[in-house]
Amino acid sequence: MIDTAVLWVRAEANMRAGRFADALVHLRHLVEVVDRIDFEYEEWLRAMAECLRVLGHGREAAACAAYLGATDVPSAETLGHELGRVAGGDVEAL
């Protein structure tokens, strides 16, 4: 059984310290828990989207935002970054 309270505290602490990659590890575990009330799950997903955005994973961040109901178009900077990754042969960008 996953202790979601501990994972959330760790994720928040890492985000406050600017360790977004470390926070993302905990957040990925949290979003796998689907038997939570909406506002709690959405809080985790918003935090995950923020970590992904800061780490330069715009496409994954946009997917999280879309799940949360966002309809904003990604910025030109984000789209340019993703295009650069694809043009550079980054397999994970495909």
mmCIF file as gemmi writes it, N, C-alpha and C atoms, coordinates in Angstrom:
data_model
loop_
_atom_site.group_PDB
_atom_site.id
_atom_site.type_symbol
_atom_site.label_atom_id
_atom_site.label_alt_id
_atom_site.label_comp_id
_atom_site.label_asym_id
_atom_site.label_entity_id
_atom_site.label_seq_id
_atom_site.pdbx_PDB_ins_code
_atom_site.Cartn_x
_atom_site.Cartn_y
_atom_site.Cartn_z
_atom_site.occupancy
_atom_site.B_iso_or_equiv
_atom_site.pdbx_formal_charge
_atom_site.auth_seq_id
_atom_site.auth_asym_id
_atom_site.pdbx_PDB_model_num
ATOM 1 N N . MET Axp A 1 ? 0.838 -1.181 0 1 0 ? 1 A 1
ATOM 2 C CA . MET Axp A 1 ? 0 0 0 1 0 ? 1 A 1
ATOM 3 C C . MET Axp A 1 ? 0.885 1.247 0 1 0 ? 1 A 1
ATOM 4 N N . ILE Axp A 2 ? 0.545 2.207 -0.803 1 0 ? 2 A 1
ATOM 5 C CA . ILE Axp A 2 ? 1.318 3.441 -0.932 1 0 ? 2 A 1
ATOM 6 C C . ILE Axp A 2 ? 0.846 4.447 0.111 1 0 ? 2 A 1
ATOM 7 N N . ASP Axp A 3 ? 1.792 5.021 0.849 1 0 ? 3 A 1
ATOM 8 C CA . ASP Axp A 3 ? 1.464 6.077 1.808 1 0 ? 3 A 1
ATOM 9 C C . ASP Axp A 3 ? 1.507 7.405 1.058 1 0 ? 3 A 1
ATOM 10 N N . THR Axp A 4 ? 0.352 7.829 0.599 1 0 ? 4 A 1
ATOM 11 C CA . THR Axp A 4 ? 0.292 9.025 -0.237 1 0 ? 4 A 1
ATOM 12 C C . THR Axp A 4 ? 0.683 10.286 0.517 1 0 ? 4 A 1
ATOM 13 N N . ALA Axp A 5 ? 0.399 10.33 1.811 1 0 ? 5 A 1
ATOM 14 C CA . ALA Axp A 5 ? 0.75 11.527 2.592 1 0 ? 5 A 1
ATOM 15 C C . ALA Axp A 5 ? 2.256 11.727 2.622 1 0 ? 5 A 1
ATOM 16 N N . VAL Axp A 6 ? 3 10.644 2.807 1 0 ? 6 A 1
ATOM 17 C CA . VAL Axp A 6 ? 4.465 10.73 2.844 1 0 ? 6 A 1
ATOM 18 C C . VAL Axp A 6 ? 5.004 11.133 1.478 1 0 ? 6 A 1
ATOM 19 N N . LEU Axp A 7 ? 4.478 10.524 0.429 1 0 ? 7 A 1
ATOM 20 C CA . LEU Axp A 7 ? 4.936 10.865 -0.919 1 0 ? 7 A 1
ATOM 21 C C . LEU Axp A 7 ? 4.663 12.33 -1.242 1 0 ? 7 A 1
ATOM 22 N N . TRP Axp A 8 ? 3.501 12.831 -0.843 1 0 ? 8 A 1
ATOM 23 C CA . TRP Axp A 8 ? 3.151 14.219 -1.129 1 0 ? 8 A 1
ATOM 24 C C . TRP Axp A 8 ? 4.065 15.174 -0.365 1 0 ? 8 A 1
ATOM 25 N N . VAL Axp A 9 ? 4.348 14.874 0.898 1 0 ? 9 A 1
ATOM 26 C CA . VAL Axp A 9 ? 5.252 15.72 1.692 1 0 ? 9 A 1
ATOM 27 C C . VAL Axp A 9 ? 6.634 15.751 1.048 1 0 ? 9 A 1
ATOM 28 N N . ARG Axp A 10 ? 7.114 14.603 0.612 1 0 ? 10 A 1
ATOM 29 C CA . ARG Axp A 10 ? 8.43 14.539 -0.042 1 0 ? 10 A 1
ATOM 30 C C . ARG Axp A 10 ? 8.432 15.317 -1.356 1 0 ? 10 A 1
ATOM 31 N N . ALA Axp A 11 ? 7.379 15.161 -2.136 1 0 ? 11 A 1
ATOM 32 C CA . ALA Axp A 11 ? 7.295 15.877 -3.415 1 0 ? 11 A 1
ATOM 33 C C . ALA Axp A 11 ? 7.276 17.382 -3.186 1 0 ? 11 A 1
ATOM 34 N N . GLU Axp A 12 ? 6.456 17.829 -2.236 1 0 ? 12 A 1
ATOM 35 C CA . GLU Axp A 12 ? 6.38 19.265 -1.939 1 0 ? 12 A 1
ATOM 36 C C . GLU Axp A 12 ? 7.712 19.817 -1.452 1 0 ? 12 A 1
ATOM 37 N N . ALA Axp A 13 ? 8.38 19.076 -0.578 1 0 ? 13 A 1
ATOM 38 C CA . ALA Axp A 13 ? 9.674 19.527 -0.051 1 0 ? 13 A 1
ATOM 39 C C . ALA Axp A 13 ? 10.696 19.655 -1.171 1 0 ? 13 A 1
ATOM 40 N N . ASN Axp A 14 ? 10.712 18.696 -2.071 1 0 ? 14 A 1
ATOM 41 C CA . ASN Axp A 14 ? 11.642 18.753 -3.197 1 0 ? 14 A 1
ATOM 42 C C . ASN Axp A 14 ? 11.323 19.915 -4.124 1 0 ? 14 A 1
ATOM 43 N N . MET Axp A 15 ? 10.055 20.177 -4.356 1 0 ? 15 A 1
ATOM 44 C CA . MET Axp A 15 ? 9.681 21.307 -5.215 1 0 ? 15 A 1
ATOM 45 C C . MET Axp A 15 ? 10.106 22.626 -4.581 1 0 ? 15 A 1
ATOM 46 N N . ARG Axp A 16 ? 9.87 22.773 -3.274 1 0 ? 16 A 1
ATOM 47 C CA . ARG Axp A 16 ? 10.265 24.013 -2.586 1 0 ? 16 A 1
ATOM 48 C C . ARG Axp A 16 ? 11.77 24.221 -2.627 1 0 ? 16 A 1
ATOM 49 N N . ALA Axp A 17 ? 12.519 23.114 -2.636 1 0 ? 17 A 1
ATOM 50 C CA . ALA Axp A 17 ? 13.98 23.19 -2.668 1 0 ? 17 A 1
ATOM 51 C C . ALA Axp A 17 ? 14.517 23.315 -4.089 1 0 ? 17 A 1
ATOM 52 N N . GLY Axp A 18 ? 13.624 23.314 -5.08 1 0 ? 18 A 1
ATOM 53 C CA . GLY Axp A 18 ? 14.058 23.44 -6.467 1 0 ? 18 A 1
ATOM 54 C C . GLY Axp A 18 ? 14.558 22.142 -7.074 1 0 ? 18 A 1
ATOM 55 N N . ARG Axp A 19 ? 14.294 21.031 -6.413 1 0 ? 19 A 1
ATOM 56 C CA . ARG Axp A 19 ? 14.71 19.716 -6.924 1 0 ? 19 A 1
ATOM 57 C C . ARG Axp A 19 ? 13.509 19.066 -7.631 1 0 ? 19 A 1
ATOM 58 N N . PHE Axp A 20 ? 13.211 19.601 -8.801 1 0 ? 20 A 1
ATOM 59 C CA . PHE Axp A 20 ? 12.007 19.191 -9.514 1 0 ? 20 A 1
ATOM 60 C C . PHE Axp A 20 ? 12.089 17.761 -10.038 1 0 ? 20 A 1
ATOM 61 N N . ALA Axp A 21 ? 13.27 17.301 -10.424 1 0 ? 21 A 1
ATOM 62 C CA . ALA Axp A 21 ? 13.414 15.918 -10.898 1 0 ? 21 A 1
ATOM 63 C C . ALA Axp A 21 ? 13.131 14.939 -9.763 1 0 ? 21 A 1
ATOM 64 N N . ASP Axp A 22 ? 13.605 15.264 -8.561 1 0 ? 22 A 1
ATOM 65 C CA . ASP Axp A 22 ? 13.34 14.403 -7.405 1 0 ? 22 A 1
ATOM 66 C C . ASP Axp A 22 ? 11.855 14.422 -7.047 1 0 ? 22 A 1
ATOM 67 N N . ALA Axp A 23 ? 11.241 15.591 -7.12 1 0 ? 23 A 1
ATOM 68 C CA . ALA Axp A 23 ? 9.808 15.702 -6.832 1 0 ? 23 A 1
ATOM 69 C C . ALA Axp A 23 ? 8.999 14.888 -7.831 1 0 ? 23 A 1
ATOM 70 N N . LEU Axp A 24 ? 9.429 14.893 -9.07 1 0 ? 24 A 1
ATOM 71 C CA . LEU Axp A 24 ? 8.705 14.186 -10.125 1 0 ? 24 A 1
ATOM 72 C C . LEU Axp A 24 ? 8.635 12.687 -9.857 1 0 ? 24 A 1
ATOM 73 N N . VAL Axp A 25 ? 9.684 12.13 -9.271 1 0 ? 25 A 1
ATOM 74 C CA . VAL Axp A 25 ? 9.689 10.698 -8.928 1 0 ? 25 A 1
ATOM 75 C C . VAL Axp A 25 ? 8.517 10.386 -7.997 1 0 ? 25 A 1
ATOM 76 N N . HIS Axp A 26 ? 8.345 11.193 -6.964 1 0 ? 26 A 1
ATOM 77 C CA . HIS Axp A 26 ? 7.263 10.973 -6.002 1 0 ? 26 A 1
ATOM 78 C C . HIS Axp A 26 ? 5.9 11.252 -6.632 1 0 ? 26 A 1
ATOM 79 N N . LEU Axp A 27 ? 5.824 12.281 -7.45 1 0 ? 27 A 1
ATOM 80 C CA . LEU Axp A 27 ? 4.551 12.635 -8.079 1 0 ? 27 A 1
ATOM 81 C C . LEU Axp A 27 ? 4.09 11.566 -9.058 1 0 ? 27 A 1
ATOM 82 N N . ARG Axp A 28 ? 5.02 10.946 -9.754 1 0 ? 28 A 1
ATOM 83 C CA . ARG Axp A 28 ? 4.636 9.86 -10.677 1 0 ? 28 A 1
ATOM 84 C C . ARG Axp A 28 ? 3.996 8.703 -9.909 1 0 ? 28 A 1
ATOM 85 N N . HIS Axp A 29 ? 4.508 8.412 -8.716 1 0 ? 29 A 1
ATOM 86 C CA . HIS Axp A 29 ? 3.887 7.369 -7.888 1 0 ? 29 A 1
ATOM 87 C C . HIS Axp A 29 ? 2.495 7.8 -7.432 1 0 ? 29 A 1
ATOM 88 N N . LEU Axp A 30 ? 2.37 9.062 -7.057 1 0 ? 30 A 1
ATOM 89 C CA . LEU Axp A 30 ? 1.082 9.552 -6.572 1 0 ? 30 A 1
ATOM 90 C C . LEU Axp A 30 ? -0.006 9.493 -7.637 1 0 ? 30 A 1
ATOM 91 N N . VAL Axp A 31 ? 0.306 9.891 -8.858 1 0 ? 31 A 1
ATOM 92 C CA . VAL Axp A 31 ? -0.746 9.928 -9.881 1 0 ? 31 A 1
ATOM 93 C C . VAL Axp A 31 ? -1.161 8.532 -10.342 1 0 ? 31 A 1
ATOM 94 N N . GLU Axp A 32 ? -0.431 7.516 -9.907 1 0 ? 32 A 1
ATOM 95 C CA . GLU Axp A 32 ? -0.855 6.143 -10.184 1 0 ? 32 A 1
ATOM 96 C C . GLU Axp A 32 ? -1.988 5.706 -9.257 1 0 ? 32 A 1
ATOM 97 N N . VAL Axp A 33 ? -2.184 6.441 -8.168 1 0 ? 33 A 1
ATOM 98 C CA . VAL Axp A 33 ? -3.246 6.141 -7.206 1 0 ? 33 A 1
ATOM 99 C C . VAL Axp A 33 ? -4.533 6.778 -7.723 1 0 ? 33 A 1
ATOM 100 N N . VAL Axp A 34 ? -5.476 5.946 -8.101 1 0 ? 34 A 1
ATOM 101 C CA . VAL Axp A 34 ? -6.678 6.475 -8.75 1 0 ? 34 A 1
ATOM 102 C C . VAL Axp A 34 ? -7.902 6.501 -7.842 1 0 ? 34 A 1
ATOM 103 N N . ASP Axp A 35 ? -7.778 5.994 -6.637 1 0 ? 35 A 1
ATOM 104 C CA . ASP Axp A 35 ? -8.942 5.94 -5.75 1 0 ? 35 A 1
ATOM 105 C C . ASP Axp A 35 ? -8.975 7.121 -4.78 1 0 ? 35 A 1
ATOM 106 N N . ARG Axp A 36 ? -8.669 8.3 -5.294 1 0 ? 36 A 1
ATOM 107 C CA . ARG Axp A 36 ? -8.646 9.52 -4.478 1 0 ? 36 A 1
ATOM 108 C C . ARG Axp A 36 ? -9.739 10.465 -4.931 1 0 ? 36 A 1
ATOM 109 N N . ILE Axp A 37 ? -10.088 11.379 -4.047 1 0 ? 37 A 1
ATOM 110 C CA . ILE Axp A 37 ? -11.065 12.389 -4.43 1 0 ? 37 A 1
ATOM 111 C C . ILE Axp A 37 ? -10.423 13.335 -5.438 1 0 ? 37 A 1
ATOM 112 N N . ASP Axp A 38 ? -11.253 13.915 -6.259 1 0 ? 38 A 1
ATOM 113 C CA . ASP Axp A 38 ? -10.769 14.702 -7.391 1 0 ? 38 A 1
ATOM 114 C C . ASP Axp A 38 ? -9.803 15.812 -7.009 1 0 ? 38 A 1
ATOM 115 N N . PHE Axp A 39 ? -10.134 16.599 -5.978 1 0 ? 39 A 1
ATOM 116 C CA . PHE Axp A 39 ? -9.285 17.759 -5.691 1 0 ? 39 A 1
ATOM 117 C C . PHE Axp A 39 ? -7.881 17.344 -5.261 1 0 ? 39 A 1
ATOM 118 N N . GLU Axp A 40 ? -7.764 16.204 -4.58 1 0 ? 40 A 1
ATOM 119 C CA . GLU Axp A 40 ? -6.44 15.736 -4.163 1 0 ? 40 A 1
ATOM 120 C C . GLU Axp A 40 ? -5.637 15.266 -5.376 1 0 ? 40 A 1
ATOM 121 N N . TYR Axp A 41 ? -6.27 14.473 -6.227 1 0 ? 41 A 1
ATOM 122 C CA . TYR Axp A 41 ? -5.612 13.979 -7.433 1 0 ? 41 A 1
ATOM 123 C C . TYR Axp A 41 ? -5.212 15.142 -8.34 1 0 ? 41 A 1
ATOM 124 N N . GLU Axp A 42 ? -6.089 16.11 -8.482 1 0 ? 42 A 1
ATOM 125 C CA . GLU Axp A 42 ? -5.798 17.263 -9.337 1 0 ? 42 A 1
ATOM 126 C C . GLU Axp A 42 ? -4.654 18.103 -8.779 1 0 ? 42 A 1
ATOM 127 N N . GLU Axp A 43 ? -4.546 18.184 -7.459 1 0 ? 43 A 1
ATOM 128 C CA . GLU Axp A 43 ? -3.432 18.909 -6.845 1 0 ? 43 A 1
ATOM 129 C C . GLU Axp A 43 ? -2.107 18.23 -7.195 1 0 ? 43 A 1
ATOM 130 N N . TRP Axp A 44 ? -2.084 16.908 -7.124 1 0 ? 44 A 1
ATOM 131 C CA . TRP Axp A 44 ? -0.877 16.164 -7.485 1 0 ? 44 A 1
ATOM 132 C C . TRP Axp A 44 ? -0.55 16.372 -8.959 1 0 ? 44 A 1
ATOM 133 N N . LEU Axp A 45 ? -1.572 16.32 -9.791 1 0 ? 45 A 1
ATOM 134 C CA . LEU Axp A 45 ? -1.356 16.458 -11.231 1 0 ? 45 A 1
ATOM 135 C C . LEU Axp A 45 ? -0.886 17.867 -11.6 1 0 ? 45 A 1
ATOM 136 N N . ARG Axp A 46 ? -1.421 18.888 -10.93 1 0 ? 46 A 1
ATOM 137 C CA . ARG Axp A 46 ? -0.942 20.262 -11.161 1 0 ? 46 A 1
ATOM 138 C C . ARG Axp A 46 ? 0.533 20.389 -10.777 1 0 ? 46 A 1
ATOM 139 N N . ALA Axp A 47 ? 0.908 19.787 -9.659 1 0 ? 47 A 1
ATOM 140 C CA . ALA Axp A 47 ? 2.308 19.823 -9.227 1 0 ? 47 A 1
ATOM 141 C C . ALA Axp A 47 ? 3.189 19.085 -10.232 1 0 ? 47 A 1
ATOM 142 N N . MET Axp A 48 ? 2.696 17.97 -10.729 1 0 ? 48 A 1
ATOM 143 C CA . MET Axp A 48 ? 3.452 17.206 -11.722 1 0 ? 48 A 1
ATOM 144 C C . MET Axp A 48 ? 3.631 18.015 -13.004 1 0 ? 48 A 1
ATOM 145 N N . ALA Axp A 49 ? 2.582 18.688 -13.44 1 0 ? 49 A 1
ATOM 146 C CA . ALA Axp A 49 ? 2.67 19.519 -14.64 1 0 ? 49 A 1
ATOM 147 C C . ALA Axp A 49 ? 3.704 20.625 -14.452 1 0 ? 49 A 1
ATOM 148 N N . GLU Axp A 50 ? 3.733 21.227 -13.267 1 0 ? 50 A 1
ATOM 149 C CA . GLU Axp A 50 ? 4.701 22.288 -12.989 1 0 ? 50 A 1
ATOM 150 C C . GLU Axp A 50 ? 6.132 21.751 -13.035 1 0 ? 50 A 1
ATOM 151 N N . CYS Axp A 51 ? 6.364 20.59 -12.429 1 0 ? 51 A 1
ATOM 152 C CA . CYS Axp A 51 ? 7.703 19.986 -12.471 1 0 ? 51 A 1
ATOM 153 C C . CYS Axp A 51 ? 8.115 19.689 -13.906 1 0 ? 51 A 1
ATOM 154 N N . LEU Axp A 52 ? 7.21 19.11 -14.663 1 0 ? 52 A 1
ATOM 155 C CA . LEU Axp A 52 ? 7.512 18.786 -16.056 1 0 ? 52 A 1
ATOM 156 C C . LEU Axp A 52 ? 7.826 20.043 -16.856 1 0 ? 52 A 1
ATOM 157 N N . ARG Axp A 53 ? 7.062 21.106 -16.614 1 0 ? 53 A 1
ATOM 158 C CA . ARG Axp A 53 ? 7.294 22.37 -17.316 1 0 ? 53 A 1
ATOM 159 C C . ARG Axp A 53 ? 8.675 22.927 -16.989 1 0 ? 53 A 1
ATOM 160 N N . VAL Axp A 54 ? 9.019 22.931 -15.711 1 0 ? 54 A 1
ATOM 161 C CA . VAL Axp A 54 ? 10.319 23.459 -15.283 1 0 ? 54 A 1
ATOM 162 C C . VAL Axp A 54 ? 11.463 22.63 -15.862 1 0 ? 54 A 1
ATOM 163 N N . LEU Axp A 55 ? 11.262 21.323 -15.963 1 0 ? 55 A 1
ATOM 164 C CA . LEU Axp A 55 ? 12.302 20.433 -16.478 1 0 ? 55 A 1
ATOM 165 C C . LEU Axp A 55 ? 12.372 20.416 -18.004 1 0 ? 55 A 1
ATOM 166 N N . GLY Axp A 56 ? 11.489 21.165 -18.658 1 0 ? 56 A 1
ATOM 167 C CA . GLY Axp A 56 ? 11.536 21.258 -20.117 1 0 ? 56 A 1
ATOM 168 C C . GLY Axp A 56 ? 10.786 20.167 -20.846 1 0 ? 56 A 1
ATOM 169 N N . HIS Axp A 57 ? 9.885 19.49 -20.166 1 0 ? 57 A 1
ATOM 170 C CA . HIS Axp A 57 ? 9.073 18.444 -20.789 1 0 ? 57 A 1
ATOM 171 C C . HIS Axp A 57 ? 7.69 19.019 -21.104 1 0 ? 57 A 1
ATOM 172 N N . GLY Axp A 58 ? 7.684 19.943 -22.048 1 0 ? 58 A 1
ATOM 173 C CA . GLY Axp A 58 ? 6.474 20.685 -22.371 1 0 ? 58 A 1
ATOM 174 C C . GLY Axp A 58 ? 5.312 19.838 -22.823 1 0 ? 58 A 1
ATOM 175 N N . ARG Axp A 59 ? 5.599 18.821 -23.602 1 0 ? 59 A 1
ATOM 176 C CA . ARG Axp A 59 ? 4.512 17.995 -24.124 1 0 ? 59 A 1
ATOM 177 C C . ARG Axp A 59 ? 3.821 17.216 -23.006 1 0 ? 59 A 1
ATOM 178 N N . GLU Axp A 60 ? 4.616 16.646 -22.099 1 0 ? 60 A 1
ATOM 179 C CA . GLU Axp A 60 ? 4.03 15.92 -20.976 1 0 ? 60 A 1
ATOM 180 C C . GLU Axp A 60 ? 3.27 16.87 -20.046 1 0 ? 60 A 1
ATOM 181 N N . ALA Axp A 61 ? 3.823 18.066 -19.836 1 0 ? 61 A 1
ATOM 182 C CA . ALA Axp A 61 ? 3.15 19.065 -19.004 1 0 ? 61 A 1
ATOM 183 C C . ALA Axp A 61 ? 1.816 19.462 -19.635 1 0 ? 61 A 1
ATOM 184 N N . ALA Axp A 62 ? 1.794 19.601 -20.951 1 0 ? 62 A 1
ATOM 185 C CA . ALA Axp A 62 ? 0.558 19.957 -21.653 1 0 ? 62 A 1
ATOM 186 C C . ALA Axp A 62 ? -0.48 18.84 -21.537 1 0 ? 62 A 1
ATOM 187 N N . ALA Axp A 63 ? -0.027 17.59 -21.541 1 0 ? 63 A 1
ATOM 188 C CA . ALA Axp A 63 ? -0.955 16.467 -21.378 1 0 ? 63 A 1
ATOM 189 C C . ALA Axp A 63 ? -1.598 16.502 -19.994 1 0 ? 63 A 1
ATOM 190 N N . CYS Axp A 64 ? -0.811 16.805 -18.977 1 0 ? 64 A 1
ATOM 191 C CA . CYS Axp A 64 ? -1.351 16.941 -17.615 1 0 ? 64 A 1
ATOM 192 C C . CYS Axp A 64 ? -2.35 18.088 -17.563 1 0 ? 64 A 1
ATOM 193 N N . ALA Axp A 65 ? -1.989 19.202 -18.156 1 0 ? 65 A 1
ATOM 194 C CA . ALA Axp A 65 ? -2.865 20.374 -18.159 1 0 ? 65 A 1
ATOM 195 C C . ALA Axp A 65 ? -4.163 20.079 -18.907 1 0 ? 65 A 1
ATOM 196 N N . ALA Axp A 66 ? -4.072 19.334 -19.994 1 0 ? 66 A 1
ATOM 197 C CA . ALA Axp A 66 ? -5.272 18.984 -20.758 1 0 ? 66 A 1
ATOM 198 C C . ALA Axp A 66 ? -6.205 18.118 -19.919 1 0 ? 66 A 1
ATOM 199 N N . TYR Axp A 67 ? -5.645 17.191 -19.163 1 0 ? 67 A 1
ATOM 200 C CA . TYR Axp A 67 ? -6.462 16.362 -18.278 1 0 ? 67 A 1
ATOM 201 C C . TYR Axp A 67 ? -7.199 17.237 -17.266 1 0 ? 67 A 1
ATOM 202 N N . LEU Axp A 68 ? -6.527 18.29 -16.813 1 0 ? 68 A 1
ATOM 203 C CA . LEU Axp A 68 ? -7.118 19.206 -15.835 1 0 ? 68 A 1
ATOM 204 C C . LEU Axp A 68 ? -8.1 20.189 -16.465 1 0 ? 68 A 1
ATOM 205 N N . GLY Axp A 69 ? -8.26 20.116 -17.778 1 0 ? 69 A 1
ATOM 206 C CA . GLY Axp A 69 ? -9.236 20.952 -18.459 1 0 ? 69 A 1
ATOM 207 C C . GLY Axp A 69 ? -8.679 22.215 -19.079 1 0 ? 69 A 1
ATOM 208 N N . ALA Axp A 70 ? -7.375 22.345 -19.11 1 0 ? 70 A 1
ATOM 209 C CA . ALA Axp A 70 ? -6.771 23.536 -19.708 1 0 ? 70 A 1
ATOM 210 C C . ALA Axp A 70 ? -6.988 23.518 -21.215 1 0 ? 70 A 1
ATOM 211 N N . THR Axp A 71 ? -7.245 24.677 -21.757 1 0 ? 71 A 1
ATOM 212 C CA . THR Axp A 71 ? -7.43 24.789 -23.202 1 0 ? 71 A 1
ATOM 213 C C . THR Axp A 71 ? -6.447 25.772 -23.811 1 0 ? 71 A 1
ATOM 214 N N . ASP Axp A 72 ? -5.46 26.194 -23.027 1 0 ? 72 A 1
ATOM 215 C CA . ASP Axp A 72 ? -4.462 27.139 -23.519 1 0 ? 72 A 1
ATOM 216 C C . ASP Axp A 72 ? -3.566 26.48 -24.556 1 0 ? 72 A 1
ATOM 217 N N . VAL Axp A 73 ? -3.228 27.227 -25.559 1 0 ? 73 A 1
ATOM 218 C CA . VAL Axp A 73 ? -2.289 26.766 -26.575 1 0 ? 73 A 1
ATOM 219 C C . VAL Axp A 73 ? -0.88 26.903 -25.999 1 0 ? 73 A 1
ATOM 220 N N . PRO Axp A 74 ? -0.019 25.886 -26.182 1 0 ? 74 A 1
ATOM 221 C CA . PRO Axp A 74 ? 1.358 26.004 -25.686 1 0 ? 74 A 1
ATOM 222 C C . PRO Axp A 74 ? 2.054 27.218 -26.3 1 0 ? 74 A 1
ATOM 223 N N . SER Axp A 75 ? 2.967 27.789 -25.549 1 0 ? 75 A 1
ATOM 224 C CA . SER Axp A 75 ? 3.684 28.979 -26.025 1 0 ? 75 A 1
ATOM 225 C C . SER Axp A 75 ? 4.575 28.634 -27.213 1 0 ? 75 A 1
ATOM 226 N N . ALA Axp A 76 ? 4.932 29.644 -27.973 1 0 ? 76 A 1
ATOM 227 C CA . ALA Axp A 76 ? 5.834 29.457 -29.113 1 0 ? 76 A 1
ATOM 228 C C . ALA Axp A 76 ? 7.172 28.912 -28.637 1 0 ? 76 A 1
ATOM 229 N N . GLU Axp A 77 ? 7.602 29.343 -27.468 1 0 ? 77 A 1
ATOM 230 C CA . GLU Axp A 77 ? 8.869 28.858 -26.905 1 0 ? 77 A 1
ATOM 231 C C . GLU Axp A 77 ? 8.803 27.354 -26.637 1 0 ? 77 A 1
ATOM 232 N N . THR Axp A 78 ? 7.699 26.901 -26.057 1 0 ? 78 A 1
ATOM 233 C CA . THR Axp A 78 ? 7.53 25.476 -25.772 1 0 ? 78 A 1
ATOM 234 C C . THR Axp A 78 ? 7.489 24.674 -27.062 1 0 ? 78 A 1
ATOM 235 N N . LEU Axp A 79 ? 6.723 25.15 -28.033 1 0 ? 79 A 1
ATOM 236 C CA . LEU Axp A 79 ? 6.641 24.442 -29.312 1 0 ? 79 A 1
ATOM 237 C C . LEU Axp A 79 ? 7.993 24.409 -30.014 1 0 ? 79 A 1
ATOM 238 N N . GLY Axp A 80 ? 8.733 25.519 -29.957 1 0 ? 80 A 1
ATOM 239 C CA . GLY Axp A 80 ? 10.066 25.568 -30.557 1 0 ? 80 A 1
ATOM 240 C C . GLY Axp A 80 ? 11.024 24.603 -29.892 1 0 ? 80 A 1
ATOM 241 N N . HIS Axp A 81 ? 10.919 24.507 -28.577 1 0 ? 81 A 1
ATOM 242 C CA . HIS Axp A 81 ? 11.773 23.575 -27.83 1 0 ? 81 A 1
ATOM 243 C C . HIS Axp A 81 ? 11.49 22.133 -28.258 1 0 ? 81 A 1
ATOM 244 N N . GLU Axp A 82 ? 10.21 21.781 -28.345 1 0 ? 82 A 1
ATOM 245 C CA . GLU Axp A 82 ? 9.837 20.424 -28.75 1 0 ? 82 A 1
ATOM 246 C C . GLU Axp A 82 ? 10.27 20.142 -30.189 1 0 ? 82 A 1
ATOM 247 N N . LEU Axp A 83 ? 10.12 21.117 -31.073 1 0 ? 83 A 1
ATOM 248 C CA . LEU Axp A 83 ? 10.553 20.958 -32.459 1 0 ? 83 A 1
ATOM 249 C C . LEU Axp A 83 ? 12.058 20.742 -32.52 1 0 ? 83 A 1
ATOM 250 N N . GLY Axp A 84 ? 12.799 21.484 -31.713 1 0 ? 84 A 1
ATOM 251 C CA . GLY Axp A 84 ? 14.249 21.319 -31.653 1 0 ? 84 A 1
ATOM 252 C C . GLY Axp A 84 ? 14.649 19.934 -31.187 1 0 ? 84 A 1
ATOM 253 N N . ARG Axp A 85 ? 13.916 19.41 -30.22 1 0 ? 85 A 1
ATOM 254 C CA . ARG Axp A 85 ? 14.199 18.051 -29.736 1 0 ? 85 A 1
ATOM 255 C C . ARG Axp A 85 ? 13.976 17.025 -30.845 1 0 ? 85 A 1
ATOM 256 N N . VAL Axp A 86 ? 12.876 17.177 -31.576 1 0 ? 86 A 1
ATOM 257 C CA . VAL Axp A 86 ? 12.574 16.245 -32.666 1 0 ? 86 A 1
ATOM 258 C C . VAL Axp A 86 ? 13.62 16.362 -33.766 1 0 ? 86 A 1
ATOM 259 N N . ALA Axp A 87 ? 13.943 17.594 -34.157 1 0 ? 87 A 1
ATOM 260 C CA . ALA Axp A 87 ? 14.932 17.817 -35.217 1 0 ? 87 A 1
ATOM 261 C C . ALA Axp A 87 ? 16.306 17.31 -34.816 1 0 ? 87 A 1
ATOM 262 N N . GLY Axp A 88 ? 16.596 17.349 -33.526 1 0 ? 88 A 1
ATOM 263 C CA . GLY Axp A 88 ? 17.886 16.871 -33.03 1 0 ? 88 A 1
ATOM 264 C C . GLY Axp A 88 ? 17.962 15.366 -32.879 1 0 ? 88 A 1
ATOM 265 N N . GLY Axp A 89 ? 16.873 14.676 -33.169 1 0 ? 89 A 1
ATOM 266 C CA . GLY Axp A 89 ? 16.88 13.22 -33.109 1 0 ? 89 A 1
ATOM 267 C C . GLY Axp A 89 ? 16.591 12.649 -31.732 1 0 ? 89 A 1
ATOM 268 N N . ASP Axp A 90 ? 16.036 13.449 -30.83 1 0 ? 90 A 1
ATOM 269 C CA . ASP Axp A 90 ? 15.696 12.979 -29.49 1 0 ? 90 A 1
ATOM 270 C C . ASP Axp A 90 ? 14.541 11.985 -29.6 1 0 ? 90 A 1
ATOM 271 N N . VAL Axp A 91 ? 14.825 10.722 -29.357 1 0 ? 91 A 1
ATOM 272 C CA . VAL Axp A 91 ? 13.832 9.664 -29.507 1 0 ? 91 A 1
ATOM 273 C C . VAL Axp A 91 ? 12.653 9.874 -28.558 1 0 ? 91 A 1
ATOM 274 N N . GLU Axp A 92 ? 12.905 10.386 -27.366 1 0 ? 92 A 1
ATOM 275 C CA . GLU Axp A 92 ? 11.829 10.593 -26.398 1 0 ? 92 A 1
ATOM 276 C C . GLU Axp A 92 ? 10.896 11.729 -26.804 1 0 ? 92 A 1
ATOM 277 N N . ALA Axp A 93 ? 11.317 12.58 -27.717 1 0 ? 93 A 1
ATOM 278 C CA . ALA Axp A 93 ? 10.47 13.681 -28.179 1 0 ? 93 A 1
ATOM 279 C C . ALA Axp A 93 ? 9.456 13.205 -29.212 1 0 ? 93 A 1
ATOM 280 N N . LEU Axp A 94 ? 9.657 12.018 -29.725 1 0 ? 94 A 1
ATOM 281 C CA . LEU Axp A 94 ? 8.735 11.491 -30.73 1 0 ? 94 A 1
ATOM 282 C C . LEU Axp A 94 ? 7.598 10.87 -30.032 1 0 ? 94 A 1
